[in-house]
mmCIF file of C-alpha atoms in Angstrom:
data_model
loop_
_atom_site.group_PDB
_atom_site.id
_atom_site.type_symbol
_atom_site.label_atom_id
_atom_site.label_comp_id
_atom_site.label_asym_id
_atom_site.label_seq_id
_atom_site.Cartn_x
_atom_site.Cartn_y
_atom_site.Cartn_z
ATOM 1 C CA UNK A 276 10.317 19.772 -6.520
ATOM 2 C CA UNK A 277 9.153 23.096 -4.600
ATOM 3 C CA UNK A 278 8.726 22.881 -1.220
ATOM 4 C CA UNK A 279 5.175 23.101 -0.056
ATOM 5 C CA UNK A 280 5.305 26.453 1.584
ATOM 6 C CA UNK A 281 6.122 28.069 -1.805
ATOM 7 C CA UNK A 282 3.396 26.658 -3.614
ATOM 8 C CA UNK A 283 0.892 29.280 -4.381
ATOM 9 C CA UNK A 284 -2.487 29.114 -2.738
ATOM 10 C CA UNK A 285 -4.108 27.263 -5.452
ATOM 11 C CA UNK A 286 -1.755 24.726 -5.479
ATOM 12 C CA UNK A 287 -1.381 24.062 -1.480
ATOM 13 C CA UNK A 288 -5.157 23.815 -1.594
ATOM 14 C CA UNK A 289 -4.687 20.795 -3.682
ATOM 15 C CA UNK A 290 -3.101 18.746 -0.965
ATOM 16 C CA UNK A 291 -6.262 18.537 1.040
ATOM 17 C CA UNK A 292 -9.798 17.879 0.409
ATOM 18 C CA UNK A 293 -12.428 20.597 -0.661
ATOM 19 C CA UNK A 294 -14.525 21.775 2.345
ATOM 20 C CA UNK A 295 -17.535 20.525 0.448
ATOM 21 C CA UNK A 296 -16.610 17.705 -1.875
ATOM 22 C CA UNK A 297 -18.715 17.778 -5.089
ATOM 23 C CA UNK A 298 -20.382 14.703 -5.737
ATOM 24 C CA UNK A 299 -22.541 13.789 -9.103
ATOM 25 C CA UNK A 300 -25.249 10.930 -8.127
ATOM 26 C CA UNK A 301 -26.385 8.989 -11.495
ATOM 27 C CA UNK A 302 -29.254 6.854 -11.605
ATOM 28 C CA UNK A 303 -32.442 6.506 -13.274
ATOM 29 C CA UNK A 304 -34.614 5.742 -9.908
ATOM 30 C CA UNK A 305 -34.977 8.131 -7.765
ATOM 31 C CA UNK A 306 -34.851 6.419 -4.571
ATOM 32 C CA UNK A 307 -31.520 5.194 -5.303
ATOM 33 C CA UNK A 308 -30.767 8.959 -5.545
ATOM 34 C CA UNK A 309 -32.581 10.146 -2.557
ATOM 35 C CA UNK A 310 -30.225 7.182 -0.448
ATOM 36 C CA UNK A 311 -27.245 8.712 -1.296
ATOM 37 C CA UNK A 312 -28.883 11.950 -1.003
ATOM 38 C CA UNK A 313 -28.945 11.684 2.843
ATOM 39 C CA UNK A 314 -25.933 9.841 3.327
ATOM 40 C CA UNK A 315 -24.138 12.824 2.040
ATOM 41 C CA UNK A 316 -25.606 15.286 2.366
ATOM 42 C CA UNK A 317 -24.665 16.528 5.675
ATOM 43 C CA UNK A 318 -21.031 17.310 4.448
ATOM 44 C CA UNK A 319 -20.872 17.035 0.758
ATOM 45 C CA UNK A 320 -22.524 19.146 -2.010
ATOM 46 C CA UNK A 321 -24.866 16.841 -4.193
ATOM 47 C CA UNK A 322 -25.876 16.962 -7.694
ATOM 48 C CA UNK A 323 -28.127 14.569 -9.430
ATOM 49 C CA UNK A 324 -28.642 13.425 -12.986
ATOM 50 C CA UNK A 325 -31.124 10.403 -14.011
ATOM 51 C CA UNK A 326 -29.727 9.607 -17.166
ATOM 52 C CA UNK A 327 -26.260 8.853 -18.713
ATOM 53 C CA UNK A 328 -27.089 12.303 -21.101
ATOM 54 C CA UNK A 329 -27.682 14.062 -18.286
ATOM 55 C CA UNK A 330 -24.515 13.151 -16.608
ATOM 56 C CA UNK A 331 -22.501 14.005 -19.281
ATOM 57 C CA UNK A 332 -24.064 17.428 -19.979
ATOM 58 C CA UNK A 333 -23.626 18.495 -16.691
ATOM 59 C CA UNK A 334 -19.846 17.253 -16.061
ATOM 60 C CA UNK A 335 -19.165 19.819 -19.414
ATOM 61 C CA UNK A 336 -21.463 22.363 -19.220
ATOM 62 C CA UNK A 337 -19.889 23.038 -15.133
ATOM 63 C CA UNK A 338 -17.472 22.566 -13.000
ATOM 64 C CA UNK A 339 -16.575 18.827 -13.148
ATOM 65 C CA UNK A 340 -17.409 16.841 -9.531
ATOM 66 C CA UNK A 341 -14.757 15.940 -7.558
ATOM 67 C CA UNK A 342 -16.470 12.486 -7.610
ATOM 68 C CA UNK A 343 -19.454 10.297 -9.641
ATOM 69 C CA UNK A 344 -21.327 7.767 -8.306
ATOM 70 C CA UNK A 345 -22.559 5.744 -11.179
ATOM 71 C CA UNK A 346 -25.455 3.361 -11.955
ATOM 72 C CA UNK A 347 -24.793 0.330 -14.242
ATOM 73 C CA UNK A 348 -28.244 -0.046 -15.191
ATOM 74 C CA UNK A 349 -30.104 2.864 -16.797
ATOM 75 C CA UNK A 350 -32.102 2.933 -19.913
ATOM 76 C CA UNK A 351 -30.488 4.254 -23.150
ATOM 77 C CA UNK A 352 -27.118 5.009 -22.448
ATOM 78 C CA UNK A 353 -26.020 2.762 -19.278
ATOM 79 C CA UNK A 354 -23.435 3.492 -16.970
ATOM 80 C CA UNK A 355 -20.460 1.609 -18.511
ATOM 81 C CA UNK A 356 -21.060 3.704 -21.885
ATOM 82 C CA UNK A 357 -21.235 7.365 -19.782
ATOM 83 C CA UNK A 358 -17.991 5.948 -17.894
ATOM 84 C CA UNK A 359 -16.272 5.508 -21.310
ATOM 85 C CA UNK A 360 -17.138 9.265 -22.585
ATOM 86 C CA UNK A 361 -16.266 11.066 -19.435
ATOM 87 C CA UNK A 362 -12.554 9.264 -20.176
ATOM 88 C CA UNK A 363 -12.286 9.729 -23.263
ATOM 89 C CA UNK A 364 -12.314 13.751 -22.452
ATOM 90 C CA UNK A 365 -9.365 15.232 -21.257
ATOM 91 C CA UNK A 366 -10.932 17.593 -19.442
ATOM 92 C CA UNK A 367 -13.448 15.025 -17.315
ATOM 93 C CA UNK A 368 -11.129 12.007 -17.507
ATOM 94 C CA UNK A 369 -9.341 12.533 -14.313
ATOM 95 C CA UNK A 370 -12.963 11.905 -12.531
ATOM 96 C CA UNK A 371 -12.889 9.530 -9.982
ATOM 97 C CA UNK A 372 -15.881 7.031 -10.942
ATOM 98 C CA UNK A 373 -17.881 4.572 -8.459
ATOM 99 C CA UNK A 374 -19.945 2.327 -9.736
ATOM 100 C CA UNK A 375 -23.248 1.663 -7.478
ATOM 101 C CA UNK A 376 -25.119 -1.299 -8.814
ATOM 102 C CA UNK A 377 -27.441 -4.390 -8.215
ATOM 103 C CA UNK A 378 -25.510 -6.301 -9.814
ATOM 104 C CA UNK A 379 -22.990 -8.570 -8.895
ATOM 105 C CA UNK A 380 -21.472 -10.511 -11.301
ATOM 106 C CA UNK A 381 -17.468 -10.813 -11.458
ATOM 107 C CA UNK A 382 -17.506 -9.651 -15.214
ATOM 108 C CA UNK A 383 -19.819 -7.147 -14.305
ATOM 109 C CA UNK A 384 -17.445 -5.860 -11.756
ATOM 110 C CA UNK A 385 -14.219 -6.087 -14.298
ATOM 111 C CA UNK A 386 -16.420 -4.457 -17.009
ATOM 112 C CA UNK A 387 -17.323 -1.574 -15.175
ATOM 113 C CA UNK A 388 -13.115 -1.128 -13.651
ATOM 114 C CA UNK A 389 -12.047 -2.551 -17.793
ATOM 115 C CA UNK A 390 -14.239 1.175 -18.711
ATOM 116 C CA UNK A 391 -12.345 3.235 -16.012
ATOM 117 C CA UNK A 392 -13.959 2.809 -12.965
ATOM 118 C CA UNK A 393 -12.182 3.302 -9.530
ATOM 119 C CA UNK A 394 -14.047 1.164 -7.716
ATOM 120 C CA UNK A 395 -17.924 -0.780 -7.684
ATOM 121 C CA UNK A 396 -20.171 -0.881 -5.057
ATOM 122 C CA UNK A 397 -23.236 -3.182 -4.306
ATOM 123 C CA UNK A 398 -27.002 -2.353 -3.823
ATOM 124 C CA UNK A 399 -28.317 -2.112 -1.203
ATOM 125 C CA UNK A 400 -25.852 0.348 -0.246
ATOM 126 C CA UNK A 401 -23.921 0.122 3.234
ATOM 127 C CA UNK A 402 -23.218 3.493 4.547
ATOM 128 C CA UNK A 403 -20.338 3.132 6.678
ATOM 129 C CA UNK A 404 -18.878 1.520 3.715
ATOM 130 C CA UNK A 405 -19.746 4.114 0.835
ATOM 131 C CA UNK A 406 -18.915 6.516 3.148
ATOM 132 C CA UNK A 407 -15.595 4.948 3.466
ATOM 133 C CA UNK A 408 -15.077 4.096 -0.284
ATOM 134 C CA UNK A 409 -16.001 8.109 -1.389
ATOM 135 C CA UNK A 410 -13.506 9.410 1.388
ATOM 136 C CA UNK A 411 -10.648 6.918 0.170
ATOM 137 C CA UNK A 412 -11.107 8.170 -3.640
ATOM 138 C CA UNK A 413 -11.750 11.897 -2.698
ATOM 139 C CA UNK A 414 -8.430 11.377 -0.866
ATOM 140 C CA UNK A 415 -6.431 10.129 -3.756
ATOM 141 C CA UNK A 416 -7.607 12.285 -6.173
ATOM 142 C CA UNK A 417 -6.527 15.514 -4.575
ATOM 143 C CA UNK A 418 -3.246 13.699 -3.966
ATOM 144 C CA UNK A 419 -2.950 12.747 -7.233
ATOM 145 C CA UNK A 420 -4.144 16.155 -8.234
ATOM 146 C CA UNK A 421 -1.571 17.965 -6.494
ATOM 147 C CA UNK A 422 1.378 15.804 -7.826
ATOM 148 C CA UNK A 423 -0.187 16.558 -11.574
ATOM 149 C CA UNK A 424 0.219 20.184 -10.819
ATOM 150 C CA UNK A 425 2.905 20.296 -9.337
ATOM 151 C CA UNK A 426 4.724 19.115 -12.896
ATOM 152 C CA UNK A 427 3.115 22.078 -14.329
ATOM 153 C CA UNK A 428 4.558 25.061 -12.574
ATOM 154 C CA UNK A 429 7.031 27.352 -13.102
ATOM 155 C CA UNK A 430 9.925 26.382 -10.424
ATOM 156 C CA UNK A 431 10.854 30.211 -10.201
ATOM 157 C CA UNK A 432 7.559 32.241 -10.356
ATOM 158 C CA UNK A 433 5.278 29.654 -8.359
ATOM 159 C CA UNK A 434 2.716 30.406 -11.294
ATOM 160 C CA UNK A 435 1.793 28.108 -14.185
ATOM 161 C CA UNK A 436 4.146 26.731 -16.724
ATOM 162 C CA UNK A 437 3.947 27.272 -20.672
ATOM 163 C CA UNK A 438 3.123 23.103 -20.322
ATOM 164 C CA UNK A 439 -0.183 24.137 -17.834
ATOM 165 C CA UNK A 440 -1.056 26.810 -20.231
ATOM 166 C CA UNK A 441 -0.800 25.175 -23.676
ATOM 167 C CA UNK A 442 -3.297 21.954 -21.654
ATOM 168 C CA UNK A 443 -5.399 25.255 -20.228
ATOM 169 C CA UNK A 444 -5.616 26.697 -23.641
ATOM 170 C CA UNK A 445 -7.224 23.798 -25.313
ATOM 171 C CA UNK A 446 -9.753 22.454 -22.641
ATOM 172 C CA UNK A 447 -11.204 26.280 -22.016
ATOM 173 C CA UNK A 448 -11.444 26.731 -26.121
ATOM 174 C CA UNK A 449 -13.561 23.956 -26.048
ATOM 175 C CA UNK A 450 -15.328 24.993 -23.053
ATOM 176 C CA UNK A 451 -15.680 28.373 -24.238
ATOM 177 C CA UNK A 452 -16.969 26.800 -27.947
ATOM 178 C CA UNK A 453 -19.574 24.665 -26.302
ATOM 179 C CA UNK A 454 -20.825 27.613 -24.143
ATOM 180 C CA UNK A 455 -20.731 30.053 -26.892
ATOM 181 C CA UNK A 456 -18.649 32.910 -25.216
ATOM 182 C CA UNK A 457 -15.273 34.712 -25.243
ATOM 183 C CA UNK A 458 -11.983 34.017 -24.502
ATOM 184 C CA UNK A 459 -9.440 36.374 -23.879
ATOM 185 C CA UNK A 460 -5.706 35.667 -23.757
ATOM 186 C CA UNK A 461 -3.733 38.784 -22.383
ATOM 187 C CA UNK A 462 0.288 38.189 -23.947
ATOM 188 C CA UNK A 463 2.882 39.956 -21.410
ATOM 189 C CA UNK A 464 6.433 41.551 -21.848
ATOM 190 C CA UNK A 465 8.809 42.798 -19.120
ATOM 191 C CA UNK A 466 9.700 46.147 -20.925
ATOM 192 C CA UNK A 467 13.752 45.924 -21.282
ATOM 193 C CA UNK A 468 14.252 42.870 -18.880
ATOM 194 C CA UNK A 469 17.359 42.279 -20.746
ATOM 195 C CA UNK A 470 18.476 45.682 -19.526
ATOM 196 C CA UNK A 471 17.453 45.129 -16.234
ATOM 197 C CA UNK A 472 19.454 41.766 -16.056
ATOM 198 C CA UNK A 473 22.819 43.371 -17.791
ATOM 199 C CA UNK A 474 22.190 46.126 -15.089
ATOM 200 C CA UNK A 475 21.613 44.684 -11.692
ATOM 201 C CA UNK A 476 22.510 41.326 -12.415
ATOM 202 C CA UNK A 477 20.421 37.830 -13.030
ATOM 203 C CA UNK A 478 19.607 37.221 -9.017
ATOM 204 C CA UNK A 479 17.899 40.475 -8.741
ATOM 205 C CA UNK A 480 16.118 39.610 -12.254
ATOM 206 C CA UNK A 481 14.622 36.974 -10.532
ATOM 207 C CA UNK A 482 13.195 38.473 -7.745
ATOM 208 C CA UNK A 483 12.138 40.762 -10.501
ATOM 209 C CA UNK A 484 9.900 38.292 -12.190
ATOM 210 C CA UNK A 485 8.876 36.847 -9.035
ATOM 211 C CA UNK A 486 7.551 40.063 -7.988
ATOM 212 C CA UNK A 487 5.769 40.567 -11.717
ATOM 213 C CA UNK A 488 4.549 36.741 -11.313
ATOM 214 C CA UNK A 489 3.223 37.809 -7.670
ATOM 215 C CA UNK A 490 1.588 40.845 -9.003
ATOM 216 C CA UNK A 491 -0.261 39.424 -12.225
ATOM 217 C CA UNK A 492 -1.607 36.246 -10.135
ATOM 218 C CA UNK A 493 -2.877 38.760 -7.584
ATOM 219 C CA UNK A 494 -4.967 40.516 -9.964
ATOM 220 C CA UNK A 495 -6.632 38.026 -11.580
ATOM 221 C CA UNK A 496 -9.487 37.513 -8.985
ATOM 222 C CA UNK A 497 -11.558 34.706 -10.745
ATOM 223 C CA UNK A 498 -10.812 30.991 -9.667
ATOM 224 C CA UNK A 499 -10.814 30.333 -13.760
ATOM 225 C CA UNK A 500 -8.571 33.080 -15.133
ATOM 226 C CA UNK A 501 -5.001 31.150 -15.366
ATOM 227 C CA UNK A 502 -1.653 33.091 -15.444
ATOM 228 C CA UNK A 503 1.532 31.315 -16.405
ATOM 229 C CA UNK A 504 5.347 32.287 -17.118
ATOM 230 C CA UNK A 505 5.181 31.500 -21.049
ATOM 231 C CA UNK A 506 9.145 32.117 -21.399
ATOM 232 C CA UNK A 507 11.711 34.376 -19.868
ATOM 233 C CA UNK A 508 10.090 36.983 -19.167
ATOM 234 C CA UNK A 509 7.204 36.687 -21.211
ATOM 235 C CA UNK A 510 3.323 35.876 -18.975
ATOM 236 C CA UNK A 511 0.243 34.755 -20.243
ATOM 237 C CA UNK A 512 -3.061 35.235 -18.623
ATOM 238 C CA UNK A 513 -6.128 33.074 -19.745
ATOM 239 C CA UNK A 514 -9.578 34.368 -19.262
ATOM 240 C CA UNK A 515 -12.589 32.607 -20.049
ATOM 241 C CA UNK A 516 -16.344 34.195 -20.644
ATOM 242 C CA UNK A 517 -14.167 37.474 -20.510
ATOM 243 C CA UNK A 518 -15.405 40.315 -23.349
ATOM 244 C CA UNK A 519 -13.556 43.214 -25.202
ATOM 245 C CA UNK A 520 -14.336 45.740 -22.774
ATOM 246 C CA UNK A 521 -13.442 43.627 -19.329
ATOM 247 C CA UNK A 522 -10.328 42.312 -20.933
ATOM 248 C CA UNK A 523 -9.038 45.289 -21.792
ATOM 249 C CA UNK A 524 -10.260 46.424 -18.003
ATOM 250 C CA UNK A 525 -8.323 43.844 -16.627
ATOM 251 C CA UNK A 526 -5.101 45.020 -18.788
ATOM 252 C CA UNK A 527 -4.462 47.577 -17.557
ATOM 253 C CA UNK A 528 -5.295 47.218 -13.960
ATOM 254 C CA UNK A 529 -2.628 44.637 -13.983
ATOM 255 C CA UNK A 530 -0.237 46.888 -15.899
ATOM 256 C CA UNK A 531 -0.675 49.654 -13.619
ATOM 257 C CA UNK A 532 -0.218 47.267 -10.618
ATOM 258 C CA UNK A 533 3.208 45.973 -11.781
ATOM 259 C CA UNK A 534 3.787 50.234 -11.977
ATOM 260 C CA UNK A 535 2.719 50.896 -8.276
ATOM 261 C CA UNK A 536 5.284 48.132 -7.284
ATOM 262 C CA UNK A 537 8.022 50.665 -7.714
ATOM 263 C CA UNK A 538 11.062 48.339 -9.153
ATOM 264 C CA UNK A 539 13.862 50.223 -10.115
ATOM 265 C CA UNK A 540 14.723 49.769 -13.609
ATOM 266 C CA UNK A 541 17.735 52.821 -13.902
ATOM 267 C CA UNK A 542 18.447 51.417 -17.662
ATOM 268 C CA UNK A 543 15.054 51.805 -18.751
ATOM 269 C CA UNK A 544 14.252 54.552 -21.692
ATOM 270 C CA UNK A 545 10.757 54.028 -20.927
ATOM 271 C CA UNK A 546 10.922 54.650 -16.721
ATOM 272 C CA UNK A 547 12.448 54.850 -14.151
ATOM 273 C CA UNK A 548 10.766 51.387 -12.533
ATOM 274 C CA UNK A 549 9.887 47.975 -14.324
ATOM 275 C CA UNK A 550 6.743 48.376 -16.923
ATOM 276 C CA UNK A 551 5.208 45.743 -18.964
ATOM 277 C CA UNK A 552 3.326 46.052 -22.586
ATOM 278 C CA UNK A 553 0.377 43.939 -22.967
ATOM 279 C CA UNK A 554 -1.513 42.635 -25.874
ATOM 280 C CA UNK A 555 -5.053 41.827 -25.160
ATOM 281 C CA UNK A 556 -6.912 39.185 -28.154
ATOM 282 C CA UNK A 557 -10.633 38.308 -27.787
ATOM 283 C CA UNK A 558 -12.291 35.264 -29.258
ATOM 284 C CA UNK A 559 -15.610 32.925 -29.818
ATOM 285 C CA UNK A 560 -14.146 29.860 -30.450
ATOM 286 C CA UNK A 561 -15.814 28.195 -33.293
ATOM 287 C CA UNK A 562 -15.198 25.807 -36.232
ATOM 288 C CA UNK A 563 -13.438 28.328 -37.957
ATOM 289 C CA UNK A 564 -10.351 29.209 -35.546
ATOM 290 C CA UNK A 565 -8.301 27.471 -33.575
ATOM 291 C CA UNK A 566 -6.545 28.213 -30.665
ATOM 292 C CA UNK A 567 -3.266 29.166 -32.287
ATOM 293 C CA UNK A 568 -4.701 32.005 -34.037
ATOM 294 C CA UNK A 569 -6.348 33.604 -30.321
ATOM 295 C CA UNK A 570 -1.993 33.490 -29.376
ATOM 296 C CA UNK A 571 -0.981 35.022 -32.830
ATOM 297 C CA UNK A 572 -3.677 37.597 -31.989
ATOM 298 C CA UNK A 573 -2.188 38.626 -29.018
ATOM 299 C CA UNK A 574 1.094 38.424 -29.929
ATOM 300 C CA UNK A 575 0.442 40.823 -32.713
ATOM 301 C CA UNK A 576 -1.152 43.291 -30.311
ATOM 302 C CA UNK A 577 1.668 43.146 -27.789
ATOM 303 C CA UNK A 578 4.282 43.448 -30.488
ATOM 304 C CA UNK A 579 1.901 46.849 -31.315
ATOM 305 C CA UNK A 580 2.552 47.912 -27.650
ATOM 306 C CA UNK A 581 6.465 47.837 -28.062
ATOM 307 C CA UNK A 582 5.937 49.183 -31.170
ATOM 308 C CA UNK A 583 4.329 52.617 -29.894
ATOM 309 C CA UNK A 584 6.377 52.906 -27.098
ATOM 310 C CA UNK A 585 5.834 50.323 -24.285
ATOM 311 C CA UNK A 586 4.224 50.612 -21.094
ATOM 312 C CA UNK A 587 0.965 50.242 -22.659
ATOM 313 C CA UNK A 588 -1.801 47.619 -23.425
ATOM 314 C CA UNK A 589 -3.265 46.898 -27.249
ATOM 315 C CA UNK A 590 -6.173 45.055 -28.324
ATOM 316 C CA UNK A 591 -6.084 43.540 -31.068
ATOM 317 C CA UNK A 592 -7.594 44.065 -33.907
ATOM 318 C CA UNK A 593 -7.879 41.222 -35.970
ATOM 319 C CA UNK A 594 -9.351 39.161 -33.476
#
């Protein structure tokens, strides 16, 4: 396992609480709501839903809570049925889910943990002790959080692995699909790395891609955008709600980055310093793709950029 102090920013953050916890309050009275309201106020951001449809559109339609605090009882959908759904999605399952009720029967209790509850909590609500309850679970989830990415990155670069990108990949098509807008997927190639290895020899080819890896994750500046070492010396970047024109932007700012680095690269026929060829693919995810064809896409296009001569970015086409 890395140590901590090489973890990159995103990941060290992981180890601690958020500043301002996110918390989702659910519950079909809105006194019950305004209670929790002012017991957290102070030091947590709140959002509020009064129905189980409500809930569940906002957990997809933004970024997930770090925490929900649940109501059994609600008309239509109850509590135990939202609990189920947020589970059964992989990108909303790893929500940490209190159950705040008036009721307090046993098998209400195990029915409410049996659908994937963390823990379940009485009305009328003690402060002290919700307070206490919310802190413990906010806790454990960014532990747990940090030892879940910590399996998915790259152990040389510090940046994603191709494991974090393929599980990226699929929850942001969906995302992207739901919200109707683009996704970009930028593919990456060291221009003659295998040269550059053969030349200066495989430790200096790893500060090489360290440096690249550095470079890339710099330059995206959006907390979303996702860059990961897909193979060798092959990078992805993902970029949600990201069009034709800003993806192609973004390209080339990060190719011309990895130029004003300066790395030597004496065996190159392309320059004198380490390059990289891009291919840039757009998409609106629909019923009619998949993600698969958004990465042939790009492939395509960055095969186009060795193609014609490297050291270049190309869109592609086809998507």
């Amino acid at each position: 396992m890395m140590p901590a102090y090489n973890l990159p920013p995103e990941f060290r953050a992981l180890a601690t609480l958020p500043e301002r916890p996110r918390l989702l309050v659910v519950d079909d009275q809105p006194i019950n709501i305004q209670t929790l309201y002012q017991i957290f106020h102070a030091d947590h951001e709140i959002f509020m839903a009064t129905s189980g449809d409500q809930a569940l559109a906002f957990c997809r339609d933004n970024i997930p809570p770090d925490l929900i605090l649940l109501d059994v009882v609600m008309p239509g959908m109850d509590g135990i049925e939202v609990c189920r759904r947020l589970k059964s999605d992989p990108a909303l399952a790893d929500i940490p889910v209190i159950f705040v009720t008036a009721r307090s029967d046993p098998a209400d209790e195990a029915g409410a943990l049996a659908a994937g509850g963390v823990d379940f909590i009485a009305k009328p609500v003690n402060p002290a002790v919700v307070r206490a309850r919310v802190k413990t679970h906010l806790t454990l989830k960014a532990q747990t959080d940090l030892l879940h990415s910590l399996v998915f990155i790259d152990g040389l670069t510090g940046v994603a692995n191709r494991r974090r990108f393929d599980e990226a990949l699929q929850i942001e098509w969906r995302r992207c699909r739901r919200s109707n807008t683009p996704l970009t997927l930028l593919m990456i190639d060291i221009d003659h790395f295998k040269r550059y290895n053969d030349y200066y020899g495989h430790q200096t080819g790893d500060a090489c891609l360290q440096k690249v890896a550095a470079s890339l994750r710099a330059g995206l500046k959006r907390a979303q955008d996702l860059v990961a070492r897909y193979g060798g010396e092959e990078f992805v970047c993902l970029m949600p709600e990201c069009d034709h024109p800003a993806s192609q932007n973004k390209a080339e700012e990060l190719r011309a980055a990895v130029v004003a680095l300066g790395i030597p690269h004496a065996d190159s026929p392309t320059a004198n310093c380490v390059t990289l060829s891009i291919g840039v693919a757009v998409m609106q995810p629909n019923g009619e793709n998949a993600p698969e064809a958004l990465i042939a896409a790009a492939d395509a296009a960055l095969y186009e950029a060795k193609r014609n001569g490297r050291n270049r970015v190309t869109a592609s086409l086809s998507a």
